[in-house]
Short mmCIF file of C-alpha atoms and ligand atoms in Angstrom, two decimals:
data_model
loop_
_atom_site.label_atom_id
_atom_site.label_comp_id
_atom_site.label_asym_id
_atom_site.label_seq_id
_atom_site.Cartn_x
_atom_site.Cartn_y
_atom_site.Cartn_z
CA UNK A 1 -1.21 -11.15 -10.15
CA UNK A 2 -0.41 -8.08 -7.71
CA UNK A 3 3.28 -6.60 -9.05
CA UNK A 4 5.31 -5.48 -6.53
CA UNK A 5 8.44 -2.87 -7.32
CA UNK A 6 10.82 -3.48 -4.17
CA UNK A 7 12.37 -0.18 -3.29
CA UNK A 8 15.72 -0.28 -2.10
CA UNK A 9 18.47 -3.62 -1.11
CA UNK A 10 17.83 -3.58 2.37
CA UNK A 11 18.65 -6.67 4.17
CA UNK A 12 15.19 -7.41 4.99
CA UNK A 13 13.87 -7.86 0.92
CA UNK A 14 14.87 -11.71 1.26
CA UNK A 15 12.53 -12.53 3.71
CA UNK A 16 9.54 -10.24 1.90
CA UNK A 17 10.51 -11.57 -1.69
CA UNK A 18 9.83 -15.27 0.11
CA UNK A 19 6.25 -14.12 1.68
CA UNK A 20 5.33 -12.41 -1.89
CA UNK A 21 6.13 -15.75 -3.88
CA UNK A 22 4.81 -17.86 -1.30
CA UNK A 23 1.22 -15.73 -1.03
CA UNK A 24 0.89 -17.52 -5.07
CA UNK A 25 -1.28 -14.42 -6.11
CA UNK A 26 1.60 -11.92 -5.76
CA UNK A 27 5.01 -11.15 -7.95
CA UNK A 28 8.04 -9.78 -7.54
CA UNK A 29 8.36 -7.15 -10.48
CA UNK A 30 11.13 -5.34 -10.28
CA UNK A 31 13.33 -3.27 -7.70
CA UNK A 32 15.49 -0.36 -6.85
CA UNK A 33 18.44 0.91 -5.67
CA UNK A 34 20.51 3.91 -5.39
CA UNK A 35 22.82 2.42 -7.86
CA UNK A 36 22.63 0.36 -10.38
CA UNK A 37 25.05 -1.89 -10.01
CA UNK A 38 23.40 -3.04 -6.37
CA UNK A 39 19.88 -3.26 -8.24
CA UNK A 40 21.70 -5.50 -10.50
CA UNK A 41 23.26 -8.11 -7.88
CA UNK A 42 19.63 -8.05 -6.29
CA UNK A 43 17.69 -9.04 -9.14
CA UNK A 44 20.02 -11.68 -10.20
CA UNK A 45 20.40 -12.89 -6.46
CA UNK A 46 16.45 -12.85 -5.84
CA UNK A 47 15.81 -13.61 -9.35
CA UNK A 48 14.16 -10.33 -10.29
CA UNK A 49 13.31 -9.45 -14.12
CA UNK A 50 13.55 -5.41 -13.98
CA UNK A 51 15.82 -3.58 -11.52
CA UNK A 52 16.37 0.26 -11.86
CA UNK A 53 19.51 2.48 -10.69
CA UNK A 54 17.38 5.13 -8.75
CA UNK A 55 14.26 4.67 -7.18
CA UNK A 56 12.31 7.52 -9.82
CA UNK A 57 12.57 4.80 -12.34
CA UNK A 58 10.79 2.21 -10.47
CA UNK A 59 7.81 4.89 -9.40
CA UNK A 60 7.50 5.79 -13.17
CA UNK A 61 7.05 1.99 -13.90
CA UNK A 62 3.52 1.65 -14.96
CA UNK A 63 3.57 -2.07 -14.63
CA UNK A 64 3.85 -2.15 -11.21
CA UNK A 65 1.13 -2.21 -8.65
CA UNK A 66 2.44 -1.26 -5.61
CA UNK A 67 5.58 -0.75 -3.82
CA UNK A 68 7.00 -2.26 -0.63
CA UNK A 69 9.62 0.44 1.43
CA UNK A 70 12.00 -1.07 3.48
CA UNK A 71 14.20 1.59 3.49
CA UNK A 72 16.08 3.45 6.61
CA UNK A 73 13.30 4.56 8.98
CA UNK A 74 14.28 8.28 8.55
CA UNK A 75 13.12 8.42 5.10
CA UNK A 76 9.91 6.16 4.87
CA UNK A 77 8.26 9.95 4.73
CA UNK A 78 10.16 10.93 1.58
CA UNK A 79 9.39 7.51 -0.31
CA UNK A 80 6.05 6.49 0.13
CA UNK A 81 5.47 10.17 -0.57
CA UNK A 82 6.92 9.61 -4.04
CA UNK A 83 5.37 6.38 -4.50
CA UNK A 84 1.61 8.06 -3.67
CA UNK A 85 2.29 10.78 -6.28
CA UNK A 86 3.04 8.34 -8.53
CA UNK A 87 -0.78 6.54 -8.03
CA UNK A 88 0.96 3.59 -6.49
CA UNK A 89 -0.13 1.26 -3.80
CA UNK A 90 2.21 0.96 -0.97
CA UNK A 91 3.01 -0.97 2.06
CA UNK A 92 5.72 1.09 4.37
CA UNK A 93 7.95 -0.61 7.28
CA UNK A 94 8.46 -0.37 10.50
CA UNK A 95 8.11 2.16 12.17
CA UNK A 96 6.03 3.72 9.85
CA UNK A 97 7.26 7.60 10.03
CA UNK A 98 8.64 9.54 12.64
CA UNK A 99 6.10 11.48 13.45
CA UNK A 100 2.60 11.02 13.26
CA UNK A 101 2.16 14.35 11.70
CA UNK A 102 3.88 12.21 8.87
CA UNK A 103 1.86 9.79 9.12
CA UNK A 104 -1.53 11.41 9.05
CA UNK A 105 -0.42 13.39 6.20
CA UNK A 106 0.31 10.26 4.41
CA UNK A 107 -2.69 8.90 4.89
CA UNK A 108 -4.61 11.59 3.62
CA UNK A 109 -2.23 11.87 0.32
CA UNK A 110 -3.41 8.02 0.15
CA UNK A 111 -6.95 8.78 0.49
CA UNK A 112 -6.36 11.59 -2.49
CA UNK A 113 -5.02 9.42 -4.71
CA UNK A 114 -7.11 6.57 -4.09
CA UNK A 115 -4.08 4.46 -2.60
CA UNK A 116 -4.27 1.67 -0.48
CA UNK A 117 -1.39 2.51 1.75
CA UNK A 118 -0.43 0.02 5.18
CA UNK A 119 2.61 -0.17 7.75
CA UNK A 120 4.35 -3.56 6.79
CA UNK A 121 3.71 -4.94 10.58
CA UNK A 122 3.99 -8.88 10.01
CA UNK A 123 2.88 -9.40 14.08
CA UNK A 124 -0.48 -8.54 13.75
CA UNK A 125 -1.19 -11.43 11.30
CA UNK A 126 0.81 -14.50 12.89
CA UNK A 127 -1.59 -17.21 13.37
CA UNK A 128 0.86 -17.29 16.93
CA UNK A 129 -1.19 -13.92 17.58
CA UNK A 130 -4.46 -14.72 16.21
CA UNK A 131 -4.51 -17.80 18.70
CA UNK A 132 -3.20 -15.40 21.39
CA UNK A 133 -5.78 -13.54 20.96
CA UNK A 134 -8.60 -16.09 20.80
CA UNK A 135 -7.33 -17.68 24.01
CA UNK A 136 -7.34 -14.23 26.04
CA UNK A 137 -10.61 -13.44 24.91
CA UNK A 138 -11.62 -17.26 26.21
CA UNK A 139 -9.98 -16.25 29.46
CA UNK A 140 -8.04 -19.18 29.44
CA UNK A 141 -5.88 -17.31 32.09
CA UNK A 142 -8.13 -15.87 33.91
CA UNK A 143 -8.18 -12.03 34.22
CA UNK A 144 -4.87 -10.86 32.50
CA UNK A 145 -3.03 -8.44 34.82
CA UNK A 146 0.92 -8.19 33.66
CA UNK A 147 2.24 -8.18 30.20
CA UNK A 148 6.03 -8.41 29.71
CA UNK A 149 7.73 -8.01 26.09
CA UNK A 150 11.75 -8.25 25.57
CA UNK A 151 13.55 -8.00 22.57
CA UNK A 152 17.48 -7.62 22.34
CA UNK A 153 19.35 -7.37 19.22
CA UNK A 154 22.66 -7.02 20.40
CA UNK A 155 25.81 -6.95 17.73
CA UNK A 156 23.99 -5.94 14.82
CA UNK A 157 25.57 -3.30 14.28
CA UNK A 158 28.40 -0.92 14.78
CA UNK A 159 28.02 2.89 15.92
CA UNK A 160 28.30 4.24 12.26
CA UNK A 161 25.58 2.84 11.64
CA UNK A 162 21.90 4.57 10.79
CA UNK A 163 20.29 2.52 13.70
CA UNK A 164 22.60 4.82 15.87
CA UNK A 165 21.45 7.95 14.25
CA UNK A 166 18.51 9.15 15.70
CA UNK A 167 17.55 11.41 12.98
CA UNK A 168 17.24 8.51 10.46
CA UNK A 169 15.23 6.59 12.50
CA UNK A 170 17.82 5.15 14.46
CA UNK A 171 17.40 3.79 18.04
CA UNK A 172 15.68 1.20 20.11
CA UNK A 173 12.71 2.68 20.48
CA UNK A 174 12.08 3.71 16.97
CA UNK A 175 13.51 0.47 16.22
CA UNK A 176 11.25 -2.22 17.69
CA UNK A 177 8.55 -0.84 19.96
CA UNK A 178 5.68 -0.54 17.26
CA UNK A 179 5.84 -4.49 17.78
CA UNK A 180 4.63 -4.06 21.52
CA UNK A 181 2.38 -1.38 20.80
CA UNK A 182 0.13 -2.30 17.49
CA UNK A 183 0.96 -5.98 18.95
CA UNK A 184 -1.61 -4.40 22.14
CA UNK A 185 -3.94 -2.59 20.02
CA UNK A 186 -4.64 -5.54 17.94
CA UNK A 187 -5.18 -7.82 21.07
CA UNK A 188 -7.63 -5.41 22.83
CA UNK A 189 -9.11 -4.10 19.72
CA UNK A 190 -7.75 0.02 20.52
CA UNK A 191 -5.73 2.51 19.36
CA UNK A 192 -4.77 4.38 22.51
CA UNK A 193 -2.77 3.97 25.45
CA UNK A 194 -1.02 5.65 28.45
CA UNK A 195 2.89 5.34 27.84
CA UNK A 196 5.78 5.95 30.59
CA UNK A 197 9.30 5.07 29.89
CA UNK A 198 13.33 5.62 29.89
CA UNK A 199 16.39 4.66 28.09
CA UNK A 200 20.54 4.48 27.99
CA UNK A 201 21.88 6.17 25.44
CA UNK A 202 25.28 5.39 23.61
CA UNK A 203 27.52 8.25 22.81
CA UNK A 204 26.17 8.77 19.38
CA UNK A 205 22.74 10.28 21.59
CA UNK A 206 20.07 7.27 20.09
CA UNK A 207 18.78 5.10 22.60
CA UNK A 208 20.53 1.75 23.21
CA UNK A 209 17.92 -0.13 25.61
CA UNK A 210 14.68 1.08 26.66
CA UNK A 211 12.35 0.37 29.04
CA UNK A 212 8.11 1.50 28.88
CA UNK A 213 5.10 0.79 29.84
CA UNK A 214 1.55 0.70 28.75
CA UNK A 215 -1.66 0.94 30.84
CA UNK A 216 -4.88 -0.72 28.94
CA UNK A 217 -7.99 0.32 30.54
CA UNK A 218 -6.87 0.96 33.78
CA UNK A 219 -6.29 -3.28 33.90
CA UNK A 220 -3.49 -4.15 32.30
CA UNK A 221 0.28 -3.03 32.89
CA UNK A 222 2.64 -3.49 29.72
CA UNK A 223 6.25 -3.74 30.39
CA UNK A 224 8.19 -3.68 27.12
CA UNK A 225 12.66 -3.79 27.25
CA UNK A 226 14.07 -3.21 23.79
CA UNK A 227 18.12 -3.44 23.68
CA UNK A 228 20.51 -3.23 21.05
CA UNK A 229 23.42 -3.43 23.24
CA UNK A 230 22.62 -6.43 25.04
CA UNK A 231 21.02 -10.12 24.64
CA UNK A 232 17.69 -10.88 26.47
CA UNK A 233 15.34 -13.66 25.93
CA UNK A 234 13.27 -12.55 23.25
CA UNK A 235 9.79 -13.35 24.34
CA UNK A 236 6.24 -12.02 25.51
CA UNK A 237 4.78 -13.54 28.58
CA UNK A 238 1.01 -12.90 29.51
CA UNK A 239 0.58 -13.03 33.16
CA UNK A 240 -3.32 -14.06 34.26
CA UNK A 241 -4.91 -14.99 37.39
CA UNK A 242 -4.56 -18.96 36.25
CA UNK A 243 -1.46 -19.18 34.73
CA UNK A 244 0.54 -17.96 32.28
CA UNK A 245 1.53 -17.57 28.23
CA UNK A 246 4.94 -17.72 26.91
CA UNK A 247 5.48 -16.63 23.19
CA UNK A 248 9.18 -17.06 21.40
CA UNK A 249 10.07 -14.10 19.80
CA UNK A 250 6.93 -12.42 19.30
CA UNK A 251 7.25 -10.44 16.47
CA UNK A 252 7.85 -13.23 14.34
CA UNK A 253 6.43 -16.49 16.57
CA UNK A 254 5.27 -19.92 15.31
CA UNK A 255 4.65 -21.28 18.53
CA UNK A 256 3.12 -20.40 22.33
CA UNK A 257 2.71 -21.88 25.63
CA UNK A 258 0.08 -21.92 28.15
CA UNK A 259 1.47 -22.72 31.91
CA UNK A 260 -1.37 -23.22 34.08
CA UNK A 261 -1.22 -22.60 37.94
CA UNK A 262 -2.59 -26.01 39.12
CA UNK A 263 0.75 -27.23 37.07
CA UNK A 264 -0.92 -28.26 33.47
CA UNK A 265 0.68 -27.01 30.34
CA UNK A 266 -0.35 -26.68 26.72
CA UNK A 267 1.15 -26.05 23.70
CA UNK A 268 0.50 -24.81 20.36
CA UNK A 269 2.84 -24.89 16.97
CA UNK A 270 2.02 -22.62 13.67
CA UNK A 271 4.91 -23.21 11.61
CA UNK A 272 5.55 -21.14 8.70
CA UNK A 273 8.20 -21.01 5.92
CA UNK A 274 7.94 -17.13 5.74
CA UNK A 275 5.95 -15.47 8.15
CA UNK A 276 5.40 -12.56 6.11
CA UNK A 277 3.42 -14.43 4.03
CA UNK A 278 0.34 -13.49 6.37
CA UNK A 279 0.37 -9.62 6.10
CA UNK A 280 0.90 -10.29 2.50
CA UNK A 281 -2.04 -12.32 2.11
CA UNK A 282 -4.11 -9.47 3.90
CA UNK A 283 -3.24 -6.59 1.22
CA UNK A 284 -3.83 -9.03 -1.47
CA UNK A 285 -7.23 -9.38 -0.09
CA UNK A 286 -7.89 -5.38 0.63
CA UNK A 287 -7.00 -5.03 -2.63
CA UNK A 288 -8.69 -7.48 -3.98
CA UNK A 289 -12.22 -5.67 -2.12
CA UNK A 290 -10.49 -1.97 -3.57
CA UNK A 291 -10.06 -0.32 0.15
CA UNK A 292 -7.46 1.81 0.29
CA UNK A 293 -6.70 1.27 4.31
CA UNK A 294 -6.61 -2.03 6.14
CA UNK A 295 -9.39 -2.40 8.56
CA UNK A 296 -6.91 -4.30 10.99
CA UNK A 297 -3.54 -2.39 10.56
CA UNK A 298 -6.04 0.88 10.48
CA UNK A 299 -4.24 4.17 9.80
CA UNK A 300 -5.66 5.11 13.36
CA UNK A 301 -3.38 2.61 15.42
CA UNK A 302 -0.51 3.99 13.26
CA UNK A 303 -0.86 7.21 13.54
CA UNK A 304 -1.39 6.48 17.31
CA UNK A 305 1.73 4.36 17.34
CA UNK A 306 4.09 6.89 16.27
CA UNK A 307 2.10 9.36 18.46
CA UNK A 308 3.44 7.39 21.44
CA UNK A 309 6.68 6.81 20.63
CA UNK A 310 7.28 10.35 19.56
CA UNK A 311 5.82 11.31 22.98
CA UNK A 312 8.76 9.51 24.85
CA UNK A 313 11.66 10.90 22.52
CA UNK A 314 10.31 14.36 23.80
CA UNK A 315 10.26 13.49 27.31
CA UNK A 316 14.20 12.01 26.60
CA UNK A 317 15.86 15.04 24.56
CA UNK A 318 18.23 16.35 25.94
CA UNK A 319 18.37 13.92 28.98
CA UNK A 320 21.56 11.88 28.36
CA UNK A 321 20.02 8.79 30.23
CA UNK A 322 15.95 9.54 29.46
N1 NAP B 401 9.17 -6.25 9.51
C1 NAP B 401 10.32 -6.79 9.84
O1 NAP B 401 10.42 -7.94 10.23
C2 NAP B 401 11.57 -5.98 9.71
C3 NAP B 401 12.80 -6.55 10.01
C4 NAP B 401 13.95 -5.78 9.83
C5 NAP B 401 13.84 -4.48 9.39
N2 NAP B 401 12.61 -3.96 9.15
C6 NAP B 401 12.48 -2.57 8.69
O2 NAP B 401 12.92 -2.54 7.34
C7 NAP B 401 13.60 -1.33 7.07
C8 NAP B 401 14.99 -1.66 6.57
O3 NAP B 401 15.72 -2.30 7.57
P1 NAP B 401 17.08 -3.08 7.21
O4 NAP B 401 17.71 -3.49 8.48
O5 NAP B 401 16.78 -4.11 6.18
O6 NAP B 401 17.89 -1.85 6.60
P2 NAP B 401 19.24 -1.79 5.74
O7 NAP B 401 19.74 -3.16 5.44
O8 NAP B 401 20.15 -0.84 6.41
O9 NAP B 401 18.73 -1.18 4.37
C9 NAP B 401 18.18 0.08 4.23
C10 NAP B 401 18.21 0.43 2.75
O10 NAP B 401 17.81 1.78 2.59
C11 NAP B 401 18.42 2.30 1.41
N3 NAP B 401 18.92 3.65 1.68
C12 NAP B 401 18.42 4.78 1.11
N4 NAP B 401 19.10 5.85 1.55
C13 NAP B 401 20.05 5.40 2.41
C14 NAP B 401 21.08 6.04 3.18
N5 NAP B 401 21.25 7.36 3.14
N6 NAP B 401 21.85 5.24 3.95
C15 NAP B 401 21.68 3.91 4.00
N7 NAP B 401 20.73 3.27 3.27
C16 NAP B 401 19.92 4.00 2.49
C17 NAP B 401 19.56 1.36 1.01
O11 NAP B 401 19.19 0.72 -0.18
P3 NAP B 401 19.81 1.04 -1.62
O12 NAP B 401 21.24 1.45 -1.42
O13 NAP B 401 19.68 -0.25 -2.33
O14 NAP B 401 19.00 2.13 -2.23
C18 NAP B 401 19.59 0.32 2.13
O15 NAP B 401 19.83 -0.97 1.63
C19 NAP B 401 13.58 -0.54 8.36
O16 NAP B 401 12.50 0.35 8.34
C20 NAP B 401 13.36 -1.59 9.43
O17 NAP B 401 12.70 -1.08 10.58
C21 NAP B 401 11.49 -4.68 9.28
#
């Protein structure tokens, strides 16, 4: 069994705690939190055995394999620093770091210590994508030409929160756009992209809702909208020269839809009961074979993808509307 030490009570554990049991070769070990009293709720609520009151105690725990860090963006750095140092595996969130100085740097720590060491991105391993995928490279649409990605997530929360604070982390584009952009490496198997884009920010100075776009090979155009403030219907549509494919919420979709021009449709379902389950299954496997990197979520497209999006918080600083 692969042990997993679950750093922090973030509200995404649930669904990860679901994909570990469900991927039958992995178990949830113990977990952290910075106090002991939330560790303790956790582990009863999720039904954990060990639960520590600071996260030290969890890298110093010998028994388990590696660590999964959901916590706030802005300090992803910071703890799967400490987990490396302390010889662990470890799979990091979304968006990995903040920069990809940060992320190179972990890397390499990784490759020192003869880590394995991954950004948690569940998209890449959807059987919704993998079928994606297989039908672009069958052409089913023809030559693609126009790719449009929305995502809105309004209500979620209020202005105190970290998602507001740009210096955690916070912010649309941070947020949500590694989806669209390691979503587009994976699909046409490269790292690097133009990028153009702009925003709205709220008066805390993150980004609210952001719009950019990616060119691929001089082929493709990209159009990706990421709000918090707003609600927009969360899907990915593939434009080609014969029709069309609509996926559901494609960072997380079980389903996708092929409209065809002469007026035929087809459709696909790949229901799941968690769908990290997939991206779970794949580090079981890499570790399983010893690498320390994936060879799909390479360190390459994430360093790349937090490359780009650092490139457009440059262009927007200082410009109250990007
Ligand atoms: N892959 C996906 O589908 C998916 C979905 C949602 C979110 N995410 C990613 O998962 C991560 C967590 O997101 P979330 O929405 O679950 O976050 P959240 O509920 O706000 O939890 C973040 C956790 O970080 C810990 N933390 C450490 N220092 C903190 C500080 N100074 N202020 C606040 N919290 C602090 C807290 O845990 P303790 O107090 O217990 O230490 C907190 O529970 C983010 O990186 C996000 O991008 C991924």
């Amino acid at each position: 069994m692969i042990r997993y030490g679950i750093l922090s009570t973030a509200s995404i554990i649930g669904r990860f705690i679901a994909g570990i049991r469900e991927s039958q070769d992995g178990e949830v070990y113990a977990i952290a939190s910075r106090t002991l009293d939330k560790a303790k709720a956790a582990a009863k609520q999720f039904g954990i055995e060990h639960y520590y009151g600071n996260y030290e105690e969890l890298y110093n725990d010998e028994n388990i394999d590696i660590v999964y860090i959901p916590t706030v963006n802005g300090f992803h750095y910071r703890d799967c620093k400490n987990a490396l140092l302390h010889h662990k595996h470890v799979i990091v969130e979304k968006p990995f770091t903040l920069t990809s100085k940060e992320a190179l740097e972990l890397f390499e720590l990784a490759r020192k210590q003869n880590c394995f060491l991954m950004e948690a991105q569940k998209c890449v391993f959807l059987p919704t994508t993998l079928k994606l995928k297989e039908l672009l490279n069958q052409g089913i649409i023809g030559d693609l030409k126009y790719i449009e990605l929305k995502a809105g997530f309004p209500g979620r929360f209020d202005y105190s929160h970290w998602m507001y604070d740009l210096s955690m982390g916070g912010g649309s584009l941070y947020g949500s756009a590694t989806y669209t952009i390691e979503l587009m490496q994976f699909l046409f198997d490269q790292p690097y992209f133009e990028i153009d884009g702009s925003c709205l920010k709220c008066p805390t100075g993150s980004d609210e809702i952001c719009n950019f776009q990616l060119k691929i090979n001089q082929r493709i155009l990209v159009s990706s909208t990421i709000a918090m403030n707003v609600a927009l219907k969360n899907e990915a549509v593939f434009y080609g020269e014969k029709g069309y494919i609509v996926i559901p919420n494609y960072w997380k979709s079980s389903q996708l839809d092929i409209y065809f021009h002469n007026g035929q449709t087809e459709h696909f379902d790949f229901p799941y009961q968690s769908e990290f389950v997939y991206e779970i299954n794949h580090i079981h496997n890499c570790l399983k074979q010893d690498l320390i990197t994936s060879p799909i979520m390479t360190p390459a497209k994430t360093i790349e993808a937090c490359h780009l999006v650092v490139t457009l918080y440059q262009q927007w600083k200082g410009n109250h509307n990007g």
